[in-house]
Amino acid sequence: MAETPRQKTVVVGAGPVGSLAALYAAQRGHAVEVYELRNDLRDPLTTPLNFTKSINLALSTRGITALENSGNDTLLDHVFDATIPMRGRMIHGIRPSGELYEAQQDYDAHGRTIFAIDRAGLNGRLLDILETLPNVTIFFNHKMTGADFRRRKAWFEVQDKPKSTSRSRERLPEIEIDFDFLIGADGAHSSVRHHLMKYVMMDYQQHYIDTLWCEFQIAAQKSRDIADDDNDAAFRAKFAISPNHLHIWPGKDFMFIAIPSDDGSFTCTLFMPATEFANLEATQDDGVTLPAFFDRHFPGVTQLIPPADLIASFQSNPHLPLISIKCNPHHFQASVVLVGDAAHAMVPFYGQGMNAGLEDVRVLFALLDKHARVESNSPDGDNDSTSAEANRALALAEYSALRVPDAHAINDLALHNYTEMRASVLSPVYRLRKFLEEQLSVYVPWLGWATKYSRVSFGNERYSEVVRKSEFQSRVLLGGLIGTVSVPVLTGLVFLLIHRRRVSNFMGSVARHAKYVAIWAANGFKR
C-alpha cells in the first residue's frame, strides 16, 4: 500500500504565534514551511515591523497553556528561565506634601502572577526548536504577494538583498508554492487577510485610537557588593525599582508604564494623545519642556531616567499608533485560517495580544484533532484526502464560530482597560469593587466569584464567557450596593412615616379633647 503523503502546511509569519503554529503542525507530522517577510528574527540587526522594540510582553495562563500543549518538553522550562513574575501593579504618585509614594495593587487575591518576557527571547527559542525538526523549513525575506485559496497556491517575492531606497527598483524574483493548508500569522497588516478578503464576505473593522506610544528605558543598576551566595539579593540589586510589578504612572488622559527585563532594565512606554505628542514635539528646542512635563505628570521618573536620556529617547524613538482590528470569519473553506494579530490585533492594555494569539493556536489544533478523529469507510482504516479536507473544513468553521466572539470580546476589554490603567486605578469605586470581588473569591469560593482580570489572566475561560460573568457580577454588586444603601434609607422613611402618623393621630386626639374642654368650659364646667 502506498504511503499517504504528508499534509503540507504553510505558515506565513515567523513571530511567536506563527512559530508556535508551525511547531504544533510539525508535531502532528505535517510537512511544514514557514515564510517570513523579515530577516532572521534572531539577528539583532533585524528591523522590527514597527521600526522599534516591541512593548514588553506579559505571559499569562492562556499563553502558558498553549506552550505546554506544544508537544515540546523543554520549551516551557526554557521560556520560564527568562521570565520575571509580576504580582501586581505598582501605582506611582505624589502627595500634596510633595512626597513621592508607591501603592501596590496585587493582580490576584490568591497570589498568582503574570510573567514579564522578552518577545525576542521567546521567538528565538521557538525558531531554534523548529530548525531542529526534519519536517520544518523556514524561509526568511519572503514577502507574500498573492494567493489563490481555491487552487491552494501562493506567491512570494524573494528579498535576498536590502530594499532600495529608490522608488524605481529591479523586479525581485517570485516563487510559486502549493499547499494543503495555510495559516496566516503575519500580524496586524496581514497579507494573508488581505487576500482572504477576496474569497469570503468578510466583515472588517479597523480602528486607531487617539493615542500614540513611545519607548524609553530605565537602565539596570550598577553592580553592588553582595555576598556571592545571596542570589536573590544580587538579582534584585540590578533593578532601580521593584522587579515584580508592572509600574504605572497614571495621568488620567495618558500614562507611563515600566515592565522589567531580566537584565535589570525596564522597558518603559509613554501612552498619550497625538495632540499632546505634537505639543511636546513643538517645544523640544529648549530641551527643558519634556523633563518638566514628566515631573508634573509622572513624578519620580526623572530620578530613574536622566533628563538627557529622556529627551534623546523622545526625539529618536518613533511615536507610533495603536490599532484595533476585528474581522469575521477567520477562515475560508478548508484551505486557510487566520491566527493572532492577523485575526484580531488589539491595543496592549490587557497584556493579552500574544496570549490570545497563542491560545488561537491551541484551540485551532484541538479542533483539527477533534474533527480528524472520524470513522473511516476505508478497508485499511485510512481517511482519504477528500474526507481529510472535509474534516478540516468543519474544524475551521467551528474555529471561526468560537474565536470570533472571543476575539471581539478581548479587543473591547483591552480598549476599556486603558481607561482603567490611566485613571480608574485611582478611583475609590474601582478599588471597592475589586476588594469586594476578591473577598468573595477568597472567603466564599463556592459562589464561583472572581475578578474580571483574574478570569482573563489566570484561566482559560472563553473571553466572551468572562465578559458575560463579569457583567452578571456587576449587576449583582450594583444591586447589593443599592440594597445596602437603600434598605436603611427606606427603613428610616417608613419609621418617619409611622412616627408622623402616630404624631398626627396624637395631635388629632389632642385637638378633639381640646375642643371638648372648650365646650365644657363654655358651659361653666357643668356636666
Coordinates of C-alpha atoms in Angstrom, one line a residue:
M1 CA 0.0 0.0 0.0
A2 CA 1.4 3.4 -1.0
E3 CA 2.3 5.7 1.9
T4 CA -0.1 8.6 2.4
P5 CA 1.7 11.8 1.6
R6 CA 2.2 14.2 4.4
Q7 CA -0.1 17.2 4.6
K8 CA 1.7 20.3 3.6
T9 CA 1.1 23.1 6.0
V10 CA 2.4 26.6 5.2
V11 CA 2.7 29.2 7.9
V12 CA 3.0 32.9 6.9
G13 CA 4.7 34.8 9.7
A14 CA 7.5 33.6 12.0
G15 CA 6.7 35.6 15.1
P16 CA 5.8 33.8 18.4
V17 CA 2.3 32.9 17.2
G18 CA 3.4 31.7 13.7
S19 CA 6.3 29.8 15.2
L20 CA 4.1 28.0 17.7
A21 CA 1.6 27.2 14.9
A22 CA 4.4 25.6 12.9
L23 CA 5.5 23.6 16.0
Y24 CA 2.0 22.3 16.5
A25 CA 1.7 21.3 12.9
A26 CA 5.2 19.7 12.9
Q27 CA 4.4 17.6 16.0
R28 CA 1.4 16.2 14.0
G29 CA 3.7 15.0 11.2
H30 CA 2.9 17.7 8.7
A31 CA 5.5 18.9 6.1
V32 CA 5.8 22.5 7.4
E33 CA 7.1 25.5 5.6
V34 CA 7.3 28.9 7.3
Y35 CA 7.6 32.1 5.3
E36 CA 8.7 35.4 7.0
L37 CA 8.9 38.9 5.4
R38 CA 11.8 40.0 7.6
N39 CA 15.3 38.7 8.0
D40 CA 16.1 36.0 10.7
L41 CA 14.3 37.4 13.7
R42 CA 17.2 36.2 16.0
D43 CA 19.5 38.6 14.3
P44 CA 19.8 41.7 16.4
L45 CA 20.1 43.8 13.3
T46 CA 16.7 42.7 12.0
T47 CA 14.4 45.7 11.9
P48 CA 11.1 45.0 13.6
L49 CA 7.9 45.7 11.6
N50 CA 7.1 48.8 13.6
F51 CA 10.8 50.0 13.5
T52 CA 11.3 49.9 17.2
K53 CA 11.5 47.4 20.0
S54 CA 8.2 45.8 20.9
I55 CA 6.3 46.7 24.1
N56 CA 7.4 44.1 26.6
L57 CA 5.1 41.1 26.7
A58 CA 3.2 39.7 29.7
L59 CA 2.8 35.9 29.6
S60 CA -0.3 34.6 31.4
T61 CA -2.2 31.4 31.8
R62 CA -3.6 31.2 28.3
G63 CA -0.1 31.6 26.7
I64 CA 1.4 29.2 29.2
T65 CA -1.3 26.5 28.5
A66 CA -0.6 26.9 24.7
L67 CA 3.1 26.4 25.2
E68 CA 2.5 23.4 27.5
N69 CA 0.5 21.7 24.8
S70 CA 3.1 22.3 22.0
G71 CA 4.5 18.7 22.4
N72 CA 8.0 20.0 23.2
D73 CA 9.1 19.1 26.7
T74 CA 11.9 21.7 27.0
L75 CA 10.1 24.8 25.6
L76 CA 8.3 26.0 28.7
D77 CA 11.2 25.4 31.0
H78 CA 13.4 27.5 28.7
V79 CA 10.8 30.2 28.5
F80 CA 10.4 30.5 32.2
D81 CA 14.2 30.8 32.7
A82 CA 14.0 34.2 31.1
T83 CA 10.8 35.5 32.7
I84 CA 10.1 37.7 35.7
P85 CA 7.0 37.1 37.8
M86 CA 4.9 40.3 38.3
R87 CA 2.5 40.0 41.2
G88 CA 0.6 43.2 40.5
R89 CA 0.6 46.9 39.6
M90 CA 2.7 49.5 41.4
I91 CA 1.0 52.9 41.2
H92 CA 3.3 55.9 41.4
G93 CA 2.2 59.3 42.5
I94 CA 2.9 62.4 44.7
R95 CA 1.1 63.5 47.8
P96 CA 0.0 67.1 48.4
S97 CA 3.0 67.5 50.7
G98 CA 5.3 66.7 47.7
E99 CA 6.3 63.3 49.0
L100 CA 6.5 60.5 46.3
Y101 CA 4.6 57.4 47.0
E102 CA 4.1 53.8 45.6
A103 CA 0.8 52.0 46.1
Q104 CA 0.7 48.2 45.3
Q105 CA -2.3 46.6 43.7
D106 CA -2.0 42.8 43.5
Y107 CA -3.4 41.2 40.4
D108 CA -4.9 38.3 42.3
A109 CA -6.1 37.6 45.8
H110 CA -4.7 34.0 45.6
G111 CA -1.1 35.2 44.9
R112 CA -1.0 34.2 41.2
T113 CA 1.3 36.2 38.9
I114 CA 1.8 37.0 35.3
F115 CA 5.3 36.9 33.8
A116 CA 7.3 39.6 32.0
I117 CA 9.0 38.2 29.0
D118 CA 11.2 39.5 26.2
R119 CA 9.5 38.9 22.8
A120 CA 12.8 38.3 21.0
G121 CA 13.8 35.6 23.5
L122 CA 10.6 33.7 23.2
N123 CA 10.6 34.0 19.4
G124 CA 14.3 32.9 19.2
R125 CA 13.7 29.8 21.3
L126 CA 10.7 28.7 19.2
L127 CA 12.8 29.2 16.0
D128 CA 15.7 27.2 17.4
I129 CA 13.3 24.3 18.1
L130 CA 11.8 24.5 14.6
E131 CA 15.2 24.4 13.0
T132 CA 16.0 21.0 14.7
L133 CA 12.8 19.4 13.2
P134 CA 13.4 17.5 10.0
N135 CA 9.9 18.3 8.6
V136 CA 10.2 22.1 9.0
T137 CA 11.8 24.5 6.6
I138 CA 12.0 28.3 7.3
F139 CA 12.3 30.9 4.6
F140 CA 13.2 34.4 5.7
N141 CA 13.0 37.5 3.4
H142 CA 9.9 36.2 1.6
K143 CA 7.1 38.6 1.0
M144 CA 3.6 37.2 0.2
T145 CA 2.4 38.9 -3.0
G146 CA -0.6 36.7 -4.0
A147 CA -2.7 33.7 -3.2
D148 CA -5.3 31.5 -4.8
F149 CA -7.1 29.8 -1.9
R150 CA -9.3 27.7 -4.1
R151 CA -6.4 26.2 -6.0
R152 CA -4.2 26.3 -2.9
K153 CA -1.3 28.3 -4.4
A154 CA 0.6 31.3 -3.0
W155 CA 3.3 33.5 -4.4
F156 CA 6.2 35.1 -2.6
E157 CA 8.7 37.7 -3.6
V158 CA 12.3 36.7 -2.6
Q159 CA 14.1 39.7 -1.0
D160 CA 17.6 38.4 -0.7
K161 CA 19.2 41.9 -0.6
P162 CA 18.3 45.0 1.3
K163 CA 15.5 47.1 0.0
S164 CA 16.4 50.0 -2.3
T165 CA 15.6 53.5 -1.0
S166 CA 14.7 54.4 -4.6
R167 CA 11.1 54.2 -5.8
S168 CA 12.3 52.5 -9.0
R169 CA 14.0 49.2 -8.4
E170 CA 14.5 46.0 -10.2
R171 CA 11.8 43.4 -10.0
L172 CA 12.6 40.8 -7.4
P173 CA 12.3 37.1 -8.2
E174 CA 9.0 35.5 -7.3
I175 CA 8.3 31.8 -6.4
E176 CA 5.0 29.9 -6.5
I177 CA 4.2 27.3 -3.9
D178 CA 1.4 24.7 -3.4
F179 CA -0.1 23.9 0.0
D180 CA -2.8 21.8 1.6
F181 CA -3.4 24.2 4.5
L182 CA -2.2 27.8 5.1
I183 CA -2.1 29.6 8.4
G184 CA -1.9 33.4 8.3
A185 CA 0.1 34.6 11.3
D186 CA 1.6 37.7 9.7
G187 CA 0.4 40.4 12.0
A188 CA -2.0 43.4 12.1
H189 CA -1.2 44.4 8.4
S190 CA -1.6 40.8 7.3
S191 CA -1.1 39.9 3.6
V192 CA -3.0 36.7 4.1
R193 CA -6.0 38.5 5.5
H194 CA -5.8 41.0 2.5
H195 CA -6.0 38.1 0.0
L196 CA -8.6 36.2 2.1
M197 CA -11.0 39.1 1.7
K198 CA -11.2 38.3 -2.0
Y199 CA -12.7 34.9 -1.2
V200 CA -15.1 35.5 1.7
M201 CA -17.6 38.1 2.6
M202 CA -15.5 39.4 5.5
D203 CA -16.8 41.9 8.0
Y204 CA -13.8 44.0 8.8
Q205 CA -13.3 46.8 11.3
Q206 CA -10.0 48.8 11.8
H207 CA -9.8 51.4 14.4
Y208 CA -6.9 53.6 15.5
I209 CA -7.4 55.0 19.0
D210 CA -6.3 58.6 19.7
T211 CA -3.2 57.5 21.4
L212 CA 0.4 57.2 20.3
W213 CA 3.2 55.4 22.2
C214 CA 6.9 56.0 22.6
E215 CA 9.5 53.8 24.2
F216 CA 12.0 54.7 26.9
Q217 CA 14.4 52.7 29.1
I218 CA 15.3 52.6 32.8
A219 CA 18.8 51.3 32.9
A220 CA 20.0 48.4 35.0
Q221 CA 21.7 49.4 38.3
K222 CA 25.4 49.1 38.5
S223 CA 26.7 46.0 40.4
R224 CA 26.9 46.3 44.2
D225 CA 28.9 44.4 46.7
I226 CA 26.6 41.5 47.7
A227 CA 27.5 38.1 49.2
D228 CA 28.2 35.5 46.5
D229 CA 25.6 33.1 47.9
D230 CA 22.8 35.7 48.0
N231 CA 21.5 35.2 44.5
D232 CA 18.1 36.8 45.2
A233 CA 19.6 40.0 46.6
A234 CA 22.1 40.1 43.7
F235 CA 19.1 39.8 41.2
R236 CA 17.1 42.5 42.9
A237 CA 20.1 44.8 43.2
K238 CA 20.1 45.1 39.4
F239 CA 16.7 46.9 39.4
A240 CA 16.1 50.5 40.2
I241 CA 12.5 49.8 41.3
S242 CA 10.6 46.6 42.2
P243 CA 11.2 43.9 39.5
N244 CA 8.0 42.1 40.5
H245 CA 5.5 44.7 39.5
L246 CA 4.2 46.4 36.4
H247 CA 4.8 50.1 37.3
I248 CA 2.2 52.7 36.3
W249 CA 2.3 56.5 36.5
P250 CA -1.4 57.2 35.8
G251 CA -2.1 60.6 34.2
K252 CA -5.9 60.3 33.6
D253 CA -5.7 61.2 29.9
F254 CA -2.3 59.5 29.5
M255 CA 0.1 57.2 31.3
F256 CA 3.7 56.0 31.6
I257 CA 4.4 52.3 32.4
A258 CA 7.6 50.3 33.1
I259 CA 7.9 46.5 32.7
P260 CA 11.0 44.6 34.0
S261 CA 13.5 42.8 31.8
D262 CA 15.8 40.0 33.2
D263 CA 18.9 42.1 32.6
G264 CA 17.8 44.6 35.3
S265 CA 16.5 47.2 32.9
F266 CA 12.9 48.3 32.4
T267 CA 11.2 48.8 29.1
C268 CA 9.0 51.9 29.5
T269 CA 6.2 53.2 27.4
L270 CA 4.5 56.6 27.2
F271 CA 0.9 56.4 26.0
M272 CA -0.5 59.8 25.2
P273 CA -3.0 61.5 22.8
A274 CA -1.5 62.6 19.5
T275 CA -2.1 66.3 20.3
E276 CA 0.0 66.1 23.4
F277 CA 2.8 64.5 21.5
A278 CA 2.6 67.3 18.9
N279 CA 2.7 69.9 21.6
L280 CA 5.8 68.4 23.2
E281 CA 7.5 67.9 19.8
A282 CA 6.9 71.6 19.0
T283 CA 8.6 72.7 22.2
Q284 CA 11.6 70.5 22.4
D285 CA 14.2 73.0 21.1
D286 CA 14.9 74.3 24.6
G287 CA 15.5 70.8 26.0
V288 CA 13.6 71.6 29.2
T289 CA 9.9 71.1 28.5
L290 CA 9.9 67.3 28.4
P291 CA 11.5 66.7 31.8
A292 CA 9.2 69.4 33.3
F293 CA 6.2 67.6 31.7
F294 CA 7.3 64.3 33.3
D295 CA 7.9 66.0 36.7
R296 CA 4.4 67.4 36.6
H297 CA 2.5 64.3 35.3
F298 CA 4.8 61.3 36.2
P299 CA 6.6 62.3 39.4
G300 CA 9.8 60.4 40.1
V301 CA 10.5 59.3 36.5
T302 CA 13.3 61.8 36.0
Q303 CA 15.0 60.3 39.1
L304 CA 15.1 57.0 37.2
I305 CA 15.8 58.2 33.7
P306 CA 18.3 61.1 33.4
P307 CA 16.6 64.1 31.6
A308 CA 19.1 63.9 28.8
D309 CA 18.3 60.2 28.2
L310 CA 14.6 61.1 28.4
I311 CA 14.9 63.7 25.7
A312 CA 17.1 61.6 23.5
S313 CA 14.6 58.7 23.6
F314 CA 11.7 61.0 22.9
Q315 CA 13.4 62.5 19.9
S316 CA 15.0 59.3 18.4
N317 CA 12.3 56.7 19.1
P318 CA 9.2 56.9 16.8
H319 CA 5.8 57.9 18.1
L320 CA 3.6 55.0 16.9
P321 CA -0.1 54.5 16.6
L322 CA -2.2 51.8 18.3
I323 CA -4.6 49.8 16.1
S324 CA -7.5 47.6 17.0
I325 CA -8.7 45.1 14.3
K326 CA -11.8 42.8 14.2
C327 CA -12.8 40.6 11.3
N328 CA -15.3 37.8 10.7
P329 CA -14.8 35.0 9.6
H330 CA -11.3 33.9 10.3
H331 CA -11.1 31.1 7.6
F332 CA -12.1 30.1 4.1
Q333 CA -13.3 26.5 3.4
A334 CA -10.5 24.0 4.3
S335 CA -7.6 25.9 2.9
V336 CA -6.7 29.0 5.1
V337 CA -7.2 30.3 8.6
L338 CA -6.0 33.5 10.5
V339 CA -4.5 33.5 13.9
G340 CA -3.0 36.1 16.2
D341 CA -2.9 39.8 15.2
A342 CA -3.9 38.9 11.6
A343 CA -7.3 37.9 13.0
H344 CA -7.6 40.3 16.0
A345 CA -5.0 43.0 16.5
M346 CA -5.6 44.7 19.8
V347 CA -4.3 47.5 21.9
P348 CA -1.8 46.3 24.6
F349 CA -3.6 47.4 27.7
Y350 CA -4.8 43.9 28.9
G351 CA -1.5 42.2 28.1
Q352 CA -3.5 39.6 26.1
G353 CA -2.3 40.2 22.5
M354 CA 0.3 37.4 22.4
N355 CA -1.6 35.2 24.9
A356 CA -4.8 35.4 22.7
G357 CA -2.7 34.5 19.7
L358 CA -1.0 31.5 21.3
E359 CA -4.4 30.4 22.5
D360 CA -5.7 30.6 18.9
V361 CA -3.1 28.0 18.0
R362 CA -4.1 25.7 20.8
V363 CA -7.8 26.0 20.1
L364 CA -7.3 25.6 16.3
F365 CA -5.3 22.4 16.6
A366 CA -7.6 20.9 19.2
L367 CA -10.5 21.4 16.8
L368 CA -8.4 20.0 13.9
D369 CA -7.6 16.9 16.0
K370 CA -11.3 16.5 17.1
H371 CA -12.6 16.6 13.5
A372 CA -9.8 14.3 12.3
R373 CA -10.9 11.5 14.6
V374 CA -13.8 10.3 12.5
E375 CA -14.7 6.8 11.4
S376 CA -13.4 5.9 8.0
N377 CA -15.1 3.7 5.4
S378 CA -11.7 2.7 4.0
P379 CA -11.0 -1.1 4.5
D380 CA -7.5 -0.1 5.6
G381 CA -8.8 2.3 8.2
D382 CA -7.3 5.3 6.4
N383 CA -9.1 8.6 5.6
D384 CA -8.8 9.6 2.0
S385 CA -7.7 13.2 1.1
T386 CA -11.3 14.2 0.4
S387 CA -12.6 13.2 3.9
A388 CA -9.5 14.9 5.5
E389 CA -10.3 18.1 3.6
A390 CA -14.0 17.9 4.6
N391 CA -13.0 17.4 8.3
R392 CA -10.6 20.3 8.2
A393 CA -13.4 22.5 6.7
L394 CA -15.6 21.6 9.6
A395 CA -12.8 22.3 12.1
L396 CA -12.1 25.7 10.6
A397 CA -15.8 26.6 10.5
E398 CA -16.1 25.7 14.2
Y399 CA -12.9 27.7 14.9
S400 CA -14.3 30.9 13.4
A401 CA -17.6 30.3 15.3
L402 CA -15.7 30.1 18.6
R403 CA -12.9 32.5 18.2
V404 CA -14.7 35.5 16.5
P405 CA -16.8 36.4 19.5
D406 CA -13.9 35.8 21.9
A407 CA -11.6 37.9 19.7
H408 CA -14.1 40.7 19.7
A409 CA -14.6 40.4 23.5
I410 CA -10.9 40.7 24.3
N411 CA -10.5 43.6 21.8
D412 CA -13.2 45.5 23.7
L413 CA -11.7 44.6 27.1
A414 CA -8.3 45.8 26.0
L415 CA -9.7 49.2 25.0
H416 CA -11.6 49.5 28.2
N417 CA -8.6 48.6 30.3
Y418 CA -6.7 51.7 29.0
T419 CA -9.2 53.8 31.0
E420 CA -8.7 51.6 34.0
M421 CA -4.9 51.8 33.9
R422 CA -4.6 55.5 33.4
A423 CA -7.5 56.7 35.6
S424 CA -9.6 54.1 37.3
V425 CA -6.7 52.7 39.4
L426 CA -7.0 55.9 41.4
S427 CA -10.8 55.6 41.8
P428 CA -12.2 54.6 45.3
V429 CA -15.2 53.0 43.5
Y430 CA -12.8 50.8 41.4
R431 CA -10.8 49.8 44.4
L432 CA -14.0 49.0 46.4
R433 CA -15.4 46.7 43.7
K434 CA -12.0 45.0 43.3
F435 CA -11.8 44.4 47.1
L436 CA -15.4 43.1 47.3
E437 CA -14.9 40.6 44.4
E438 CA -11.6 39.4 45.8
Q439 CA -13.0 38.9 49.3
L440 CA -15.9 36.9 47.8
S441 CA -13.5 34.7 45.8
V442 CA -11.4 34.0 48.9
Y443 CA -14.0 33.6 51.6
V444 CA -17.0 32.3 49.6
P445 CA -15.2 30.3 46.9
W446 CA -18.3 28.1 46.2
L447 CA -20.0 31.1 44.7
G448 CA -17.5 30.9 41.8
W449 CA -16.8 34.6 42.1
A450 CA -13.7 36.1 40.6
T451 CA -12.5 39.5 39.3
K452 CA -12.6 40.0 35.6
Y453 CA -8.8 40.4 35.5
S454 CA -8.2 37.1 37.2
R455 CA -10.6 35.3 34.8
V456 CA -8.8 36.7 31.8
S457 CA -5.2 36.3 33.1
F458 CA -5.4 33.2 35.3
G459 CA -7.7 30.9 33.5
N460 CA -8.7 29.6 30.1
E461 CA -12.4 30.5 30.1
R462 CA -13.6 31.9 26.8
Y463 CA -13.2 35.7 26.7
S464 CA -16.9 36.1 25.8
E465 CA -17.8 34.0 28.9
V466 CA -15.6 36.2 31.0
V467 CA -17.5 39.3 29.8
R468 CA -20.9 37.6 30.5
K469 CA -19.9 36.5 34.0
S470 CA -18.3 39.9 34.8
E471 CA -21.5 41.8 33.7
F472 CA -23.6 39.5 35.9
Q473 CA -21.3 40.1 38.8
S474 CA -21.5 43.8 38.2
R475 CA -25.3 43.7 38.2
V476 CA -25.3 41.7 41.5
L477 CA -22.8 44.0 43.1
L478 CA -24.7 47.1 42.0
G479 CA -28.0 45.6 43.2
G480 CA -26.4 44.7 46.5
L481 CA -24.9 48.2 46.9
I482 CA -28.2 49.8 46.1
G483 CA -29.8 47.4 48.6
T484 CA -27.2 48.2 51.2
V485 CA -27.7 51.9 50.8
S486 CA -31.5 51.9 50.2
V487 CA -32.7 49.5 52.9
P488 CA -31.5 51.7 55.8
V489 CA -32.9 54.7 54.0
L490 CA -36.2 53.0 53.3
T491 CA -36.4 51.8 56.9
G492 CA -35.8 55.3 58.1
L493 CA -38.5 56.7 55.8
V494 CA -41.0 54.0 57.0
F495 CA -40.1 54.8 60.6
L496 CA -40.7 58.5 59.9
L497 CA -44.0 57.9 58.2
I498 CA -45.2 55.7 61.0
H499 CA -43.9 58.2 63.6
R500 CA -45.5 61.0 61.6
R501 CA -48.8 59.1 61.5
R502 CA -48.6 58.5 65.3
V503 CA -47.8 62.1 65.9
S504 CA -50.7 63.1 63.6
N505 CA -53.1 60.8 65.4
F506 CA -51.9 62.1 68.8
M507 CA -52.3 65.7 67.7
G508 CA -55.7 64.9 66.3
S509 CA -56.7 63.3 69.6
V510 CA -55.4 66.4 71.5
A511 CA -57.3 68.7 69.2
R512 CA -60.5 66.7 69.8
H513 CA -60.0 66.8 73.6
A514 CA -59.2 70.5 73.5
K515 CA -62.5 71.0 71.6
Y516 CA -64.4 69.1 74.3
V517 CA -62.6 71.0 77.1
A518 CA -63.5 74.3 75.4
I519 CA -67.2 73.4 75.2
W520 CA -67.1 72.2 78.8
A521 CA -65.5 75.5 79.8
A522 CA -68.2 77.4 77.9
N523 CA -70.8 75.6 79.9
G524 CA -69.2 76.6 83.2
F525 CA -67.6 73.2 83.5
K526 CA -71.1 71.8 84.1
R527 CA -71.7 68.3 83.1

